mmCIF file with all atom_site columns, C-alpha atoms in Angstrom:
data_model
loop_
_atom_site.group_PDB
_atom_site.id
_atom_site.type_symbol
_atom_site.label_atom_id
_atom_site.label_alt_id
_atom_site.label_comp_id
_atom_site.label_asym_id
_atom_site.label_entity_id
_atom_site.label_seq_id
_atom_site.pdbx_PDB_ins_code
_atom_site.Cartn_x
_atom_site.Cartn_y
_atom_site.Cartn_z
_atom_site.occupancy
_atom_site.B_iso_or_equiv
_atom_site.pdbx_formal_charge
_atom_site.auth_seq_id
_atom_site.auth_comp_id
_atom_site.auth_asym_id
_atom_site.auth_atom_id
_atom_site.pdbx_PDB_model_num
ATOM 1   C CA . UNK A 1 1   ? 58.045 263.539 243.850 1.00 89.00 ? 22  UNK A CA 1
ATOM 2   C CA . UNK A 1 2   ? 60.102 262.440 240.815 1.00 97.00 ? 23  UNK A CA 1
ATOM 3   C CA . UNK A 1 3   ? 59.707 262.942 237.149 1.00 97.00 ? 24  UNK A CA 1
ATOM 4   C CA . UNK A 1 4   ? 61.779 261.166 234.558 1.00 98.00 ? 25  UNK A CA 1
ATOM 5   C CA . UNK A 1 5   ? 62.761 262.969 231.287 1.00 97.00 ? 26  UNK A CA 1
ATOM 6   C CA . UNK A 1 6   ? 65.053 262.518 228.327 1.00 95.00 ? 27  UNK A CA 1
ATOM 7   C CA . UNK A 1 7   ? 68.590 263.580 228.348 1.00 95.00 ? 28  UNK A CA 1
ATOM 8   C CA . UNK A 1 8   ? 69.182 267.176 227.248 1.00 95.00 ? 29  UNK A CA 1
ATOM 9   C CA . UNK A 1 9   ? 72.490 268.823 226.088 1.00 95.00 ? 30  UNK A CA 1
ATOM 10  C CA . UNK A 1 10  ? 72.361 270.636 229.428 1.00 95.00 ? 31  UNK A CA 1
ATOM 11  C CA . UNK A 1 11  ? 72.742 267.444 231.190 1.00 96.00 ? 32  UNK A CA 1
ATOM 12  C CA . UNK A 1 12  ? 76.330 266.960 229.922 1.00 96.00 ? 33  UNK A CA 1
ATOM 13  C CA . UNK A 1 13  ? 78.101 268.199 233.131 1.00 95.00 ? 34  UNK A CA 1
ATOM 14  C CA . UNK A 1 14  ? 75.936 265.999 235.458 1.00 95.00 ? 35  UNK A CA 1
ATOM 15  C CA . UNK A 1 15  ? 76.431 263.015 233.173 1.00 94.00 ? 36  UNK A CA 1
ATOM 16  C CA . UNK A 1 16  ? 80.185 263.650 233.084 1.00 93.00 ? 37  UNK A CA 1
ATOM 17  C CA . UNK A 1 17  ? 80.218 263.716 236.873 1.00 92.00 ? 38  UNK A CA 1
ATOM 18  C CA . UNK A 1 18  ? 78.267 260.589 237.256 1.00 90.00 ? 39  UNK A CA 1
ATOM 19  C CA . UNK A 1 19  ? 80.110 258.570 234.515 1.00 89.00 ? 40  UNK A CA 1
ATOM 20  C CA . UNK A 1 20  ? 83.408 259.449 235.853 1.00 88.00 ? 41  UNK A CA 1
ATOM 21  C CA . UNK A 1 21  ? 82.782 258.895 239.572 1.00 86.00 ? 42  UNK A CA 1
ATOM 22  C CA . UNK A 1 22  ? 85.239 256.155 240.331 1.00 79.00 ? 43  UNK A CA 1
ATOM 23  C CA . UNK A 1 23  ? 83.290 255.295 243.409 1.00 78.00 ? 44  UNK A CA 1
ATOM 24  C CA . UNK A 1 24  ? 80.528 253.948 241.265 1.00 80.00 ? 45  UNK A CA 1
ATOM 25  C CA . UNK A 1 25  ? 82.659 251.874 239.001 1.00 72.00 ? 46  UNK A CA 1
ATOM 26  C CA . UNK A 1 26  ? 82.684 248.929 241.474 1.00 68.00 ? 47  UNK A CA 1
ATOM 27  C CA . UNK A 1 27  ? 78.894 248.669 241.522 1.00 69.00 ? 48  UNK A CA 1
ATOM 28  C CA . UNK A 1 28  ? 78.493 248.772 237.695 1.00 64.00 ? 49  UNK A CA 1
ATOM 29  C CA . UNK A 1 29  ? 80.070 247.845 234.610 1.00 63.00 ? 50  UNK A CA 1
ATOM 30  C CA . UNK A 1 30  ? 81.940 250.922 233.869 1.00 66.00 ? 51  UNK A CA 1
ATOM 31  C CA . UNK A 1 31  ? 85.612 250.999 234.533 1.00 68.00 ? 52  UNK A CA 1
ATOM 32  C CA . UNK A 1 32  ? 86.969 253.636 232.283 1.00 77.00 ? 53  UNK A CA 1
ATOM 33  C CA . UNK A 1 33  ? 86.540 257.451 232.221 1.00 83.00 ? 54  UNK A CA 1
ATOM 34  C CA . UNK A 1 34  ? 84.425 259.118 229.586 1.00 89.00 ? 55  UNK A CA 1
ATOM 35  C CA . UNK A 1 35  ? 85.386 262.232 227.856 1.00 92.00 ? 56  UNK A CA 1
ATOM 36  C CA . UNK A 1 36  ? 82.963 265.149 227.573 1.00 93.00 ? 57  UNK A CA 1
ATOM 37  C CA . UNK A 1 37  ? 83.167 264.708 223.773 1.00 94.00 ? 58  UNK A CA 1
ATOM 38  C CA . UNK A 1 38  ? 82.100 261.115 223.956 1.00 93.00 ? 59  UNK A CA 1
ATOM 39  C CA . UNK A 1 39  ? 79.122 261.949 226.405 1.00 94.00 ? 60  UNK A CA 1
ATOM 40  C CA . UNK A 1 40  ? 78.114 264.923 224.106 1.00 93.00 ? 61  UNK A CA 1
ATOM 41  C CA . UNK A 1 41  ? 78.070 262.586 221.168 1.00 94.00 ? 62  UNK A CA 1
ATOM 42  C CA . UNK A 1 42  ? 76.010 259.997 223.172 1.00 91.00 ? 63  UNK A CA 1
ATOM 43  C CA . UNK A 1 43  ? 73.492 262.611 224.221 1.00 93.00 ? 64  UNK A CA 1
ATOM 44  C CA . UNK A 1 44  ? 73.341 263.889 220.491 1.00 93.00 ? 65  UNK A CA 1
ATOM 45  C CA . UNK A 1 45  ? 72.887 260.381 218.981 1.00 92.00 ? 66  UNK A CA 1
ATOM 46  C CA . UNK A 1 46  ? 70.536 258.819 221.558 1.00 90.00 ? 67  UNK A CA 1
ATOM 47  C CA . UNK A 1 47  ? 67.088 258.448 219.896 1.00 90.00 ? 68  UNK A CA 1
ATOM 48  C CA . UNK A 1 48  ? 65.362 257.734 223.284 1.00 88.00 ? 69  UNK A CA 1
ATOM 49  C CA . UNK A 1 49  ? 63.821 254.738 221.455 1.00 92.00 ? 70  UNK A CA 1
ATOM 50  C CA . UNK A 1 50  ? 64.465 251.602 223.478 1.00 95.00 ? 71  UNK A CA 1
ATOM 51  C CA . UNK A 1 51  ? 63.811 249.544 220.321 1.00 93.00 ? 72  UNK A CA 1
ATOM 52  C CA . UNK A 1 52  ? 66.441 251.387 218.235 1.00 93.00 ? 73  UNK A CA 1
ATOM 53  C CA . UNK A 1 53  ? 69.163 251.967 221.025 1.00 92.00 ? 74  UNK A CA 1
ATOM 54  C CA . UNK A 1 54  ? 68.319 248.798 223.127 1.00 94.00 ? 75  UNK A CA 1
ATOM 55  C CA . UNK A 1 55  ? 68.533 251.141 226.153 1.00 95.00 ? 76  UNK A CA 1
ATOM 56  C CA . UNK A 1 56  ? 67.098 254.249 227.557 1.00 96.00 ? 77  UNK A CA 1
ATOM 57  C CA . UNK A 1 57  ? 68.604 256.760 229.896 1.00 95.00 ? 78  UNK A CA 1
ATOM 58  C CA . UNK A 1 58  ? 66.391 259.113 231.788 1.00 97.00 ? 79  UNK A CA 1
ATOM 59  C CA . UNK A 1 59  ? 67.038 261.974 234.056 1.00 97.00 ? 80  UNK A CA 1
ATOM 60  C CA . UNK A 1 60  ? 65.471 261.869 237.401 1.00 98.00 ? 81  UNK A CA 1
ATOM 61  C CA . UNK A 1 61  ? 64.194 265.392 238.630 1.00 98.00 ? 82  UNK A CA 1
ATOM 62  C CA . UNK A 1 62  ? 62.616 266.429 241.945 1.00 98.00 ? 83  UNK A CA 1
ATOM 63  C CA . UNK A 1 63  ? 59.779 268.912 242.451 1.00 97.00 ? 84  UNK A CA 1
ATOM 64  C CA . UNK A 1 64  ? 62.148 271.828 242.183 1.00 97.00 ? 85  UNK A CA 1
ATOM 65  C CA . UNK A 1 65  ? 63.235 270.642 238.750 1.00 96.00 ? 86  UNK A CA 1
ATOM 66  C CA . UNK A 1 66  ? 66.701 269.657 240.081 1.00 97.00 ? 87  UNK A CA 1
ATOM 67  C CA . UNK A 1 67  ? 68.359 266.648 238.652 1.00 97.00 ? 88  UNK A CA 1
ATOM 68  C CA . UNK A 1 68  ? 68.877 264.131 241.433 1.00 97.00 ? 89  UNK A CA 1
ATOM 69  C CA . UNK A 1 69  ? 69.991 261.245 239.386 1.00 97.00 ? 90  UNK A CA 1
ATOM 70  C CA . UNK A 1 70  ? 69.836 258.979 236.371 1.00 97.00 ? 91  UNK A CA 1
ATOM 71  C CA . UNK A 1 71  ? 67.700 255.819 235.610 1.00 97.00 ? 92  UNK A CA 1
ATOM 72  C CA . UNK A 1 72  ? 68.725 253.422 232.961 1.00 95.00 ? 93  UNK A CA 1
ATOM 73  C CA . UNK A 1 73  ? 66.973 250.553 231.183 1.00 97.00 ? 94  UNK A CA 1
ATOM 74  C CA . UNK A 1 74  ? 69.730 248.603 229.376 1.00 96.00 ? 95  UNK A CA 1
ATOM 75  C CA . UNK A 1 75  ? 70.264 245.231 227.845 1.00 96.00 ? 96  UNK A CA 1
ATOM 76  C CA . UNK A 1 76  ? 66.719 245.533 226.342 1.00 97.00 ? 97  UNK A CA 1
ATOM 77  C CA . UNK A 1 77  ? 65.529 242.266 224.981 1.00 97.00 ? 98  UNK A CA 1
ATOM 78  C CA . UNK A 1 78  ? 62.444 242.789 222.840 1.00 96.00 ? 99  UNK A CA 1
ATOM 79  C CA . UNK A 1 79  ? 61.788 239.148 222.188 1.00 97.00 ? 100 UNK A CA 1
ATOM 80  C CA . UNK A 1 80  ? 61.560 238.289 225.970 1.00 97.00 ? 101 UNK A CA 1
ATOM 81  C CA . UNK A 1 81  ? 60.255 241.814 227.013 1.00 98.00 ? 102 UNK A CA 1
ATOM 82  C CA . UNK A 1 82  ? 62.841 242.470 229.701 1.00 98.00 ? 103 UNK A CA 1
ATOM 83  C CA . UNK A 1 83  ? 65.544 245.038 230.543 1.00 98.00 ? 104 UNK A CA 1
ATOM 84  C CA . UNK A 1 84  ? 68.117 245.654 233.121 1.00 97.00 ? 105 UNK A CA 1
ATOM 85  C CA . UNK A 1 85  ? 67.499 248.574 235.493 1.00 98.00 ? 106 UNK A CA 1
ATOM 86  C CA . UNK A 1 86  ? 70.332 250.749 236.720 1.00 96.00 ? 107 UNK A CA 1
ATOM 87  C CA . UNK A 1 87  ? 69.930 253.838 238.892 1.00 97.00 ? 108 UNK A CA 1
ATOM 88  C CA . UNK A 1 88  ? 72.249 256.396 240.407 1.00 96.00 ? 109 UNK A CA 1
ATOM 89  C CA . UNK A 1 89  ? 71.181 259.132 242.769 1.00 96.00 ? 110 UNK A CA 1
ATOM 90  C CA . UNK A 1 90  ? 73.697 261.839 243.292 1.00 95.00 ? 111 UNK A CA 1
ATOM 91  C CA . UNK A 1 91  ? 75.245 262.042 246.822 1.00 93.00 ? 112 UNK A CA 1
ATOM 92  C CA . UNK A 1 92  ? 73.478 265.191 247.972 1.00 95.00 ? 113 UNK A CA 1
ATOM 93  C CA . UNK A 1 93  ? 70.096 263.654 247.280 1.00 97.00 ? 114 UNK A CA 1
ATOM 94  C CA . UNK A 1 94  ? 70.478 260.261 248.758 1.00 95.00 ? 115 UNK A CA 1
ATOM 95  C CA . UNK A 1 95  ? 68.414 259.056 251.584 1.00 95.00 ? 116 UNK A CA 1
ATOM 96  C CA . UNK A 1 96  ? 65.515 261.318 250.700 1.00 97.00 ? 117 UNK A CA 1
ATOM 97  C CA . UNK A 1 97  ? 63.193 258.914 249.067 1.00 97.00 ? 118 UNK A CA 1
ATOM 98  C CA . UNK A 1 98  ? 64.286 259.873 245.580 1.00 98.00 ? 119 UNK A CA 1
ATOM 99  C CA . UNK A 1 99  ? 65.622 256.365 244.640 1.00 98.00 ? 120 UNK A CA 1
ATOM 100 C CA . UNK A 1 100 ? 62.369 254.641 245.682 1.00 98.00 ? 121 UNK A CA 1
ATOM 101 C CA . UNK A 1 101 ? 60.260 257.325 243.775 1.00 98.00 ? 122 UNK A CA 1
ATOM 102 C CA . UNK A 1 102 ? 62.435 256.969 240.631 1.00 98.00 ? 123 UNK A CA 1
ATOM 103 C CA . UNK A 1 103 ? 62.214 253.145 240.689 1.00 98.00 ? 124 UNK A CA 1
ATOM 104 C CA . UNK A 1 104 ? 58.436 253.432 240.993 1.00 98.00 ? 125 UNK A CA 1
ATOM 105 C CA . UNK A 1 105 ? 58.363 255.713 238.008 1.00 98.00 ? 126 UNK A CA 1
ATOM 106 C CA . UNK A 1 106 ? 60.483 253.542 235.869 1.00 98.00 ? 127 UNK A CA 1
ATOM 107 C CA . UNK A 1 107 ? 58.415 250.463 236.811 1.00 98.00 ? 128 UNK A CA 1
ATOM 108 C CA . UNK A 1 108 ? 55.300 252.325 235.713 1.00 98.00 ? 129 UNK A CA 1
ATOM 109 C CA . UNK A 1 109 ? 56.880 253.485 232.377 1.00 97.00 ? 130 UNK A CA 1
ATOM 110 C CA . UNK A 1 110 ? 58.259 249.908 231.733 1.00 98.00 ? 131 UNK A CA 1
ATOM 111 C CA . UNK A 1 111 ? 54.856 248.385 232.338 1.00 97.00 ? 132 UNK A CA 1
ATOM 112 C CA . UNK A 1 112 ? 52.366 250.919 230.916 1.00 97.00 ? 133 UNK A CA 1
ATOM 113 C CA . UNK A 1 113 ? 54.400 252.357 228.022 1.00 95.00 ? 134 UNK A CA 1
ATOM 114 C CA . UNK A 1 114 ? 56.915 249.829 227.036 1.00 96.00 ? 135 UNK A CA 1
ATOM 115 C CA . UNK A 1 115 ? 54.749 246.717 228.036 1.00 97.00 ? 136 UNK A CA 1
ATOM 116 C CA . UNK A 1 116 ? 57.791 244.852 229.297 1.00 98.00 ? 137 UNK A CA 1
ATOM 117 C CA . UNK A 1 117 ? 57.323 241.629 231.295 1.00 98.00 ? 138 UNK A CA 1
ATOM 118 C CA . UNK A 1 118 ? 60.169 242.108 233.669 1.00 98.00 ? 139 UNK A CA 1
ATOM 119 C CA . UNK A 1 119 ? 62.892 244.315 234.971 1.00 98.00 ? 140 UNK A CA 1
ATOM 120 C CA . UNK A 1 120 ? 66.002 243.003 236.696 1.00 98.00 ? 141 UNK A CA 1
ATOM 121 C CA . UNK A 1 121 ? 68.943 244.306 238.447 1.00 97.00 ? 142 UNK A CA 1
ATOM 122 C CA . UNK A 1 122 ? 72.401 242.981 239.176 1.00 96.00 ? 143 UNK A CA 1
ATOM 123 C CA . UNK A 1 123 ? 73.548 244.217 242.502 1.00 95.00 ? 144 UNK A CA 1
ATOM 124 C CA . UNK A 1 124 ? 76.777 243.613 244.564 1.00 93.00 ? 145 UNK A CA 1
ATOM 125 C CA . UNK A 1 125 ? 75.915 241.471 247.511 1.00 95.00 ? 146 UNK A CA 1
ATOM 126 C CA . UNK A 1 126 ? 77.489 243.850 249.893 1.00 93.00 ? 147 UNK A CA 1
ATOM 127 C CA . UNK A 1 127 ? 75.571 246.893 248.580 1.00 93.00 ? 148 UNK A CA 1
ATOM 128 C CA . UNK A 1 128 ? 72.974 247.043 251.324 1.00 95.00 ? 149 UNK A CA 1
ATOM 129 C CA . UNK A 1 129 ? 71.491 250.334 250.175 1.00 95.00 ? 150 UNK A CA 1
ATOM 130 C CA . UNK A 1 130 ? 70.744 249.032 246.646 1.00 96.00 ? 151 UNK A CA 1
ATOM 131 C CA . UNK A 1 131 ? 69.318 245.710 247.936 1.00 97.00 ? 152 UNK A CA 1
ATOM 132 C CA . UNK A 1 132 ? 67.136 247.548 250.351 1.00 97.00 ? 153 UNK A CA 1
ATOM 133 C CA . UNK A 1 133 ? 65.852 249.840 247.489 1.00 98.00 ? 154 UNK A CA 1
ATOM 134 C CA . UNK A 1 134 ? 65.047 246.909 245.242 1.00 98.00 ? 155 UNK A CA 1
ATOM 135 C CA . UNK A 1 135 ? 63.427 244.811 247.866 1.00 97.00 ? 156 UNK A CA 1
ATOM 136 C CA . UNK A 1 136 ? 61.428 247.831 249.005 1.00 98.00 ? 157 UNK A CA 1
ATOM 137 C CA . UNK A 1 137 ? 60.053 248.197 245.573 1.00 98.00 ? 158 UNK A CA 1
ATOM 138 C CA . UNK A 1 138 ? 59.005 244.459 245.289 1.00 98.00 ? 159 UNK A CA 1
ATOM 139 C CA . UNK A 1 139 ? 62.076 243.014 243.337 1.00 98.00 ? 160 UNK A CA 1
ATOM 140 C CA . UNK A 1 140 ? 62.760 239.397 244.432 1.00 98.00 ? 161 UNK A CA 1
ATOM 141 C CA . UNK A 1 141 ? 66.217 237.880 244.695 1.00 97.00 ? 162 UNK A CA 1
ATOM 142 C CA . UNK A 1 142 ? 66.457 235.029 242.136 1.00 97.00 ? 163 UNK A CA 1
ATOM 143 C CA . UNK A 1 143 ? 70.057 234.062 241.876 1.00 97.00 ? 164 UNK A CA 1
ATOM 144 C CA . UNK A 1 144 ? 73.625 234.523 243.069 1.00 98.00 ? 165 UNK A CA 1
ATOM 145 C CA . UNK A 1 145 ? 76.386 235.207 240.667 1.00 97.00 ? 166 UNK A CA 1
ATOM 146 C CA . UNK A 1 146 ? 79.593 233.943 242.295 1.00 97.00 ? 167 UNK A CA 1
ATOM 147 C CA . UNK A 1 147 ? 82.595 236.158 242.103 1.00 95.00 ? 168 UNK A CA 1
ATOM 148 C CA . UNK A 1 148 ? 80.873 238.440 239.545 1.00 92.00 ? 169 UNK A CA 1
ATOM 149 C CA . UNK A 1 149 ? 82.390 241.749 240.320 1.00 88.00 ? 170 UNK A CA 1
ATOM 150 C CA . UNK A 1 150 ? 85.922 242.642 240.700 1.00 86.00 ? 171 UNK A CA 1
ATOM 151 C CA . UNK A 1 151 ? 86.865 245.781 242.726 1.00 79.00 ? 172 UNK A CA 1
ATOM 152 C CA . UNK A 1 152 ? 90.713 245.791 241.812 1.00 79.00 ? 173 UNK A CA 1
ATOM 153 C CA . UNK A 1 153 ? 91.547 243.601 244.819 1.00 86.00 ? 174 UNK A CA 1
ATOM 154 C CA . UNK A 1 154 ? 88.951 240.927 245.411 1.00 90.00 ? 175 UNK A CA 1
ATOM 155 C CA . UNK A 1 155 ? 86.028 239.359 243.618 1.00 93.00 ? 176 UNK A CA 1
ATOM 156 C CA . UNK A 1 156 ? 82.520 239.748 245.083 1.00 92.00 ? 177 UNK A CA 1
ATOM 157 C CA . UNK A 1 157 ? 79.276 237.984 244.608 1.00 94.00 ? 178 UNK A CA 1
ATOM 158 C CA . UNK A 1 158 ? 76.389 239.707 243.087 1.00 95.00 ? 179 UNK A CA 1
ATOM 159 C CA . UNK A 1 159 ? 72.634 239.077 243.272 1.00 97.00 ? 180 UNK A CA 1
ATOM 160 C CA . UNK A 1 160 ? 70.115 239.141 240.415 1.00 98.00 ? 181 UNK A CA 1
ATOM 161 C CA . UNK A 1 161 ? 66.842 240.771 241.532 1.00 98.00 ? 182 UNK A CA 1
ATOM 162 C CA . UNK A 1 162 ? 63.714 240.453 239.432 1.00 98.00 ? 183 UNK A CA 1
ATOM 163 C CA . UNK A 1 163 ? 60.407 242.195 239.207 1.00 98.00 ? 184 UNK A CA 1
ATOM 164 C CA . UNK A 1 164 ? 57.591 240.875 237.081 1.00 98.00 ? 185 UNK A CA 1
ATOM 165 C CA . UNK A 1 165 ? 55.287 243.465 235.852 1.00 97.00 ? 186 UNK A CA 1
#
């Protein structure tokens, strides 16, 4: 249902839309807009080697070869064999099973190719869709981070969810 692939120069417009979607800023760590130039340079310089870049960003495509979202492994720690998982499914493709399929694909990649011990996600406690996704894919809640996220008006708690591979 989903395949993950490396970033291509043709992905610039999609990456630009996702990175500059202010609606996503409250659920992640980004809070500034990115220029096309900056994203172009990121695509050009990314080696797609998690050991070099300490992260890997993969485009998620459906059976029709349409990009439905992005899956990231960031904050890679080679000593402890773990990475933080991030996922964005574009609005038109939400609630169609793509997020679950993408998480299952990245879990397979992390275990079989990268030989990671664990993936974790930090999720706003109020983000019920993300919490359902991670729990559906066997992530376990392990800690609460009090007042971890600030939306411009209030601080919100976040949960750490872990999946041992």
